[in-house]
Coordinates of C-alpha atoms in Angstrom, one line a residue:
Chain A
M16 CA -16.0 -14.9 -21.4
A17 CA -18.5 -15.5 -19.2
R18 CA -22.3 -15.7 -20.6
I19 CA -25.5 -13.8 -18.7
G20 CA -28.7 -14.6 -19.9
V21 CA -31.4 -11.8 -19.6
V22 CA -34.8 -13.2 -19.5
T23 CA -37.9 -11.0 -21.6
F24 CA -41.2 -11.7 -20.6
P25 CA -44.3 -10.1 -22.0
G26 CA -43.5 -6.6 -20.6
S27 CA -39.9 -6.5 -19.6
L28 CA -38.8 -2.9 -19.9
D29 CA -35.6 -3.0 -19.1
D30 CA -34.0 -5.9 -20.6
R31 CA -32.2 -4.5 -23.5
D32 CA -30.5 -2.0 -20.7
A33 CA -29.3 -5.1 -18.9
M34 CA -27.9 -6.6 -21.6
R35 CA -26.2 -3.2 -22.5
A36 CA -25.2 -3.6 -19.0
V37 CA -23.5 -7.1 -18.8
R38 CA -22.2 -6.7 -21.9
L39 CA -20.4 -3.0 -20.6
A40 CA -18.9 -5.7 -17.4
G41 CA -17.3 -7.4 -19.9
A42 CA -19.3 -10.8 -20.1
E43 CA -21.4 -12.2 -23.2
P44 CA -25.5 -11.2 -22.9
V45 CA -27.4 -13.8 -23.6
A46 CA -31.1 -13.0 -25.0
L47 CA -33.7 -15.6 -23.0
W48 CA -37.5 -15.9 -24.0
H49 CA -40.1 -16.8 -21.1
A50 CA -41.9 -19.6 -23.2
E51 CA -38.4 -21.7 -23.9
R52 CA -37.0 -24.1 -21.4
D53 CA -33.9 -23.2 -22.5
L54 CA -31.4 -21.3 -20.5
K55 CA -28.7 -21.7 -23.7
G56 CA -25.8 -22.6 -21.4
V57 CA -25.3 -19.5 -19.8
D58 CA -23.8 -18.9 -16.3
A59 CA -25.7 -16.5 -15.1
V60 CA -29.1 -14.8 -15.3
V61 CA -30.5 -12.0 -14.9
L62 CA -34.6 -11.4 -14.8
P63 CA -35.1 -6.9 -15.8
G64 CA -37.5 -4.7 -14.7
G65 CA -40.5 -3.8 -16.2
F66 CA -44.4 -5.5 -15.8
S67 CA -44.4 -8.7 -16.7
Y68 CA -48.1 -10.1 -17.9
G69 CA -49.0 -6.0 -17.1
D70 CA -48.5 -7.0 -13.3
Y71 CA -52.2 -9.2 -13.7
L72 CA -53.0 -11.2 -10.8
R73 CA -49.9 -9.6 -8.9
C74 CA -46.8 -8.4 -9.9
G75 CA -44.8 -11.1 -10.8
A76 CA -47.1 -13.6 -10.4
I77 CA -47.9 -15.3 -13.4
A78 CA -43.8 -14.9 -14.6
A79 CA -42.9 -16.5 -12.0
R80 CA -44.6 -19.5 -13.2
S81 CA -43.7 -19.8 -16.9
P82 CA -41.7 -22.5 -18.5
I83 CA -38.1 -20.5 -18.6
M84 CA -38.7 -19.8 -14.6
G85 CA -39.0 -24.1 -13.8
D86 CA -34.9 -24.2 -15.2
V87 CA -33.9 -20.4 -13.5
I88 CA -35.0 -21.8 -10.4
E89 CA -33.3 -25.4 -11.0
A90 CA -30.2 -23.7 -11.9
A91 CA -30.8 -21.1 -9.1
N92 CA -30.6 -24.0 -6.5
K93 CA -27.5 -25.6 -8.0
G94 CA -25.5 -22.5 -7.4
M95 CA -26.1 -20.6 -10.2
P96 CA -25.7 -17.0 -10.5
V97 CA -29.7 -14.9 -10.8
L98 CA -30.6 -11.0 -10.1
G99 CA -33.8 -9.9 -9.8
I100 CA -33.9 -6.0 -10.6
C101 CA -37.5 -4.4 -9.8
N102 CA -40.2 -6.5 -11.3
G103 CA -37.8 -9.1 -11.7
F104 CA -37.1 -9.1 -7.2
Q105 CA -41.2 -9.3 -7.7
I106 CA -40.6 -12.5 -9.8
L107 CA -38.0 -14.1 -7.7
V108 CA -40.1 -13.8 -4.6
E109 CA -43.1 -14.9 -6.0
A110 CA -41.0 -18.1 -7.5
H111 CA -40.2 -18.4 -3.5
L112 CA -36.2 -18.3 -4.6
L113 CA -36.1 -15.2 -2.1
P114 CA -38.6 -14.8 0.8
G115 CA -40.8 -11.9 2.0
G116 CA -43.2 -9.6 -0.8
L117 CA -43.2 -6.8 -2.7
I118 CA -46.6 -3.9 -2.1
R119 CA -47.7 -1.2 -3.6
N120 CA -45.9 2.0 -1.8
D121 CA -47.7 3.3 1.8
H122 CA -47.9 6.9 -0.2
G123 CA -49.5 5.3 -3.3
S124 CA -47.7 7.1 -5.5
F125 CA -45.1 5.5 -8.1
V126 CA -41.9 7.0 -7.6
C127 CA -39.4 7.7 -9.7
R128 CA -35.9 8.9 -7.7
D129 CA -32.1 8.7 -7.8
Q130 CA -31.7 6.8 -4.5
R131 CA -28.7 6.2 -2.5
M132 CA -28.2 3.2 -0.4
R133 CA -26.0 1.1 1.9
V134 CA -24.5 -2.0 0.5
E135 CA -24.3 -3.6 3.5
H136 CA -23.6 -7.9 2.1
A137 CA -20.7 -7.7 0.0
S138 CA -19.8 -11.5 -0.1
T139 CA -22.8 -12.5 -2.5
A140 CA -22.3 -13.3 -6.1
W141 CA -23.6 -9.8 -7.4
T142 CA -21.7 -7.5 -4.6
N143 CA -18.4 -8.8 -4.2
R144 CA -16.6 -6.0 -5.7
F145 CA -18.4 -3.9 -3.2
T146 CA -16.9 -3.1 0.6
V147 CA -19.6 -3.5 3.1
G148 CA -20.5 0.4 4.2
D149 CA -20.2 1.4 0.3
E150 CA -23.1 4.6 -0.1
I151 CA -23.8 4.5 -3.3
T152 CA -26.2 5.5 -5.8
I153 CA -29.0 3.7 -8.3
P154 CA -32.1 5.0 -10.3
L155 CA -35.3 3.6 -8.4
K156 CA -38.4 3.7 -9.9
N157 CA -41.5 1.2 -9.2
G158 CA -45.1 1.5 -8.1
E159 CA -45.2 -2.2 -5.8
G160 CA -41.9 -2.2 -4.1
G161 CA -42.6 -1.8 -0.6
F162 CA -40.8 -5.3 0.9
I163 CA -42.7 -7.0 3.2
A164 CA -42.5 -10.2 5.3
S165 CA -43.2 -11.4 8.5
A166 CA -41.1 -10.2 11.7
E167 CA -39.7 -14.1 12.1
T168 CA -38.4 -13.8 8.5
I169 CA -37.5 -10.3 8.7
R170 CA -34.9 -11.7 12.1
E171 CA -34.1 -14.2 9.9
L172 CA -32.6 -12.0 6.8
E173 CA -31.1 -9.6 9.8
G174 CA -29.6 -11.9 11.4
E175 CA -27.8 -13.7 8.6
G176 CA -26.5 -10.9 7.3
R177 CA -28.7 -10.9 4.1
V178 CA -29.9 -8.0 3.5
V179 CA -28.0 -6.6 0.8
F180 CA -29.0 -3.0 0.0
R181 CA -30.5 -0.8 2.7
Y182 CA -32.3 2.5 1.6
L183 CA -30.4 5.9 2.9
D184 CA -31.9 9.5 3.5
V185 CA -35.7 8.2 2.7
N186 CA -37.4 5.5 2.5
P187 CA -38.9 5.6 -1.0
N188 CA -41.5 3.1 -0.6
G189 CA -42.2 1.9 2.6
S190 CA -40.2 -0.9 3.1
M191 CA -39.4 -2.6 6.1
N192 CA -36.0 -1.7 7.9
D193 CA -35.6 -0.1 4.7
I194 CA -34.4 -3.1 2.9
A195 CA -33.7 -2.3 -0.6
G196 CA -32.1 -5.8 -1.8
I197 CA -31.7 -9.3 0.1
A198 CA -30.1 -12.5 -1.0
N199 CA -30.7 -15.7 -0.3
E200 CA -28.9 -18.2 2.0
R201 CA -25.8 -19.3 -0.2
G202 CA -25.2 -15.5 -1.8
N203 CA -26.1 -16.4 -5.0
V204 CA -29.6 -15.3 -6.1
V205 CA -30.2 -11.2 -4.9
G206 CA -33.4 -9.8 -5.6
L207 CA -33.6 -5.1 -5.1
M208 CA -36.0 -2.8 -7.0
P209 CA -33.4 0.0 -7.5
H210 CA -32.2 -0.3 -11.4
P211 CA -28.2 -1.0 -11.3
E212 CA -28.5 -1.3 -15.0
H213 CA -29.5 2.0 -15.5
A214 CA -25.9 3.0 -13.6
V215 CA -23.4 1.4 -15.6
E216 CA -21.8 4.3 -18.2
P217 CA -20.9 7.7 -17.8
G218 CA -23.8 10.8 -19.6
F219 CA -26.5 8.0 -19.0
G220 CA -26.5 7.2 -15.1
P221 CA -27.4 9.2 -12.4
D222 CA -25.8 12.5 -11.0
T223 CA -23.1 12.5 -8.5
P224 CA -21.0 15.7 -6.8
A225 CA -18.7 14.9 -9.5
A226 CA -20.8 15.7 -12.9
M227 CA -24.1 15.3 -13.8
R228 CA -25.0 11.8 -14.5
S229 CA -21.7 10.9 -14.2
G230 CA -22.9 7.6 -11.9
T231 CA -21.8 4.0 -12.7
D232 CA -22.1 2.5 -9.2
G233 CA -24.1 0.0 -10.9
L234 CA -21.9 -1.7 -13.2
V235 CA -20.1 -3.0 -9.9
L236 CA -22.8 -5.3 -9.6
F237 CA -22.7 -6.8 -13.2
Q238 CA -19.0 -7.1 -12.8
S239 CA -19.3 -8.8 -9.2
A240 CA -20.9 -11.5 -11.7
V241 CA -18.0 -11.3 -14.1
A242 CA -15.5 -11.8 -11.1
A243 CA -17.3 -14.4 -9.2
L244 CA -18.0 -16.5 -12.8
L245 CA -14.2 -16.6 -12.8
A246 CA -13.8 -17.3 -9.5
V247 CA -15.6 -21.1 -10.4
Chain B
M10 CA -71.9 -23.3 -15.9
P11 CA -71.3 -23.0 -12.4
V12 CA -68.5 -21.0 -11.6
V13 CA -66.3 -20.7 -7.9
V14 CA -65.5 -18.1 -6.1
V15 CA -62.3 -17.6 -4.3
E16 CA -62.0 -13.9 -2.2
V17 CA -58.8 -12.7 -1.9
M18 CA -58.0 -9.9 0.8
P19 CA -54.7 -8.5 2.0
K20 CA -53.5 -9.3 5.4
P21 CA -55.1 -7.4 7.9
E22 CA -51.5 -6.8 9.4
L23 CA -50.1 -5.3 5.9
L24 CA -50.8 -1.6 4.6
D25 CA -53.4 -1.2 2.2
P26 CA -52.4 2.1 0.4
A27 CA -55.4 1.4 -2.2
G28 CA -57.9 1.3 0.3
K29 CA -56.4 4.0 2.5
A30 CA -56.8 6.5 -0.9
V31 CA -60.9 5.0 -1.2
A32 CA -61.0 5.9 2.9
G33 CA -60.0 9.6 2.1
A34 CA -62.1 10.2 -1.1
L35 CA -65.4 9.1 1.4
A36 CA -64.0 11.3 3.7
R37 CA -63.9 14.3 1.6
L38 CA -67.1 13.6 -0.2
G39 CA -69.0 13.7 3.5
H40 CA -69.3 10.0 4.0
S41 CA -68.1 10.7 7.6
A42 CA -69.3 6.7 8.6
F43 CA -66.7 4.9 7.4
S44 CA -63.2 4.4 9.2
G45 CA -61.4 2.2 7.0
V46 CA -61.4 0.9 3.5
R47 CA -59.6 -2.3 2.1
I48 CA -59.6 -3.5 -1.0
G49 CA -59.2 -7.2 -2.2
K50 CA -60.0 -9.4 -5.0
R51 CA -63.1 -11.6 -5.8
I52 CA -61.7 -14.2 -8.3
E53 CA -64.9 -16.4 -10.7
L54 CA -63.6 -19.6 -11.9
T55 CA -66.2 -21.2 -14.4
V56 CA -66.2 -25.0 -14.4
D57 CA -67.0 -27.6 -16.9
R58 CA -68.8 -30.0 -15.0
P59 CA -70.6 -30.2 -11.7
V60 CA -68.7 -28.6 -8.5
D61 CA -68.4 -31.4 -5.8
E62 CA -66.2 -31.1 -2.6
A63 CA -63.0 -32.6 -4.7
L64 CA -63.2 -29.9 -6.9
L65 CA -63.7 -27.4 -4.5
E66 CA -60.5 -29.0 -3.0
E67 CA -58.3 -28.2 -5.7
V68 CA -59.8 -25.1 -6.4
R69 CA -58.5 -24.3 -2.2
A70 CA -54.6 -25.5 -3.9
I71 CA -55.2 -23.2 -6.6
A72 CA -55.6 -20.5 -4.6
E73 CA -53.4 -20.5 -1.5
D74 CA -50.4 -21.8 -4.4
L75 CA -51.1 -19.3 -7.4
L76 CA -54.5 -16.2 -6.7
A77 CA -53.3 -15.7 -3.0
N78 CA -49.3 -15.0 -2.5
T79 CA -49.9 -16.0 0.8
V80 CA -46.8 -14.0 2.3
I81 CA -49.2 -10.6 2.1
E82 CA -52.7 -12.4 1.2
D83 CA -54.9 -14.6 2.5
V84 CA -57.6 -16.8 0.6
V85 CA -60.6 -15.6 2.6
A86 CA -63.3 -17.9 1.1
V87 CA -64.2 -20.2 -1.4
Y88 CA -67.7 -21.5 -2.5
P89 CA -69.9 -22.3 -5.2
S90 CA -71.5 -19.0 -6.4
G91 CA -74.9 -18.7 -5.7
A92 CA -73.5 -20.5 -2.5
E93 CA -73.3 -17.2 -0.6
D94 CA -76.1 -18.1 1.5
E95 CA -74.5 -21.4 2.4
L96 CA -70.9 -19.9 2.9
D97 CA -70.4 -21.9 6.2
E98 CA -70.8 -24.6 4.4
F99 CA -68.2 -24.0 1.7
S100 CA -66.0 -21.6 3.1
I101 CA -62.8 -21.9 4.2
V102 CA -61.2 -19.8 6.7
A103 CA -56.8 -20.0 7.1
A104 CA -55.8 -20.9 9.6
G105 CA -56.0 -18.1 12.8
E106 CA -57.9 -16.4 10.1
T107 CA -61.0 -15.0 11.3
H108 CA -63.8 -12.6 8.5

């Protein structure tokens, strides 16, 4: 069975939800601790949402320099699947595993909503069970989720097809080009602001036209990782 | 003990929602002379030895590596506290940046 690690930093909030999502996707969740230089032999890593180190200095800045991140960066550069969710996405850009940056929402307020978005890249380790053009709904909750990058980086991301998810209906935080998530060149590292681990189980997900709280689109990201690991 | 100051500002071309909110408050309070507010950070590093050029060089490197994220921010100045009047001598200016 695939083993997927979830790192807990001081101030992580959604680590247990992420572990539950991993289990529901058919993999074994493994708890990892920020202060240890030990990936416990996992096959993939999730950096969960929350407010690591209280967002001190900048969101994700201190977590990106924590002991375990040295190992995560090394493994990611060798091709291990890594998913950064919300604060985890901020940690990935601070660790330079993904380009660009995330700044305070342009309207200045925290936003919490069920967010529709379109899948734009379906050959990453975390999206291979989607089809390009799929429209999915995933809960979003952030205060600093505005994705920004230099014009050159945006050109590169768009030109190489590395925008993974794009916001639909509304741009909730002022992200450039409505970007909700991106991947590295190799497609093993993906970061996104919305929270797929909150849409994995009927009864607890976002509303859908079919039924209240029945949305499970987020589960597909974790199932994709399981499929990618089986394919290796 | 000596202190080295690092000043960091959001990049000028990026929106600064916090500054914008303060600008809105100033306007509501009737301070009509101010058309913009931008909010940055001042970071003070206490040093356990005299500040020399080698140490300032180390702080400049720390500033670019950790204290600022140069994707979204600029290091505007690095100088020993008390040297504000001699800013020209000690400040560093990021490439292409003016202040």
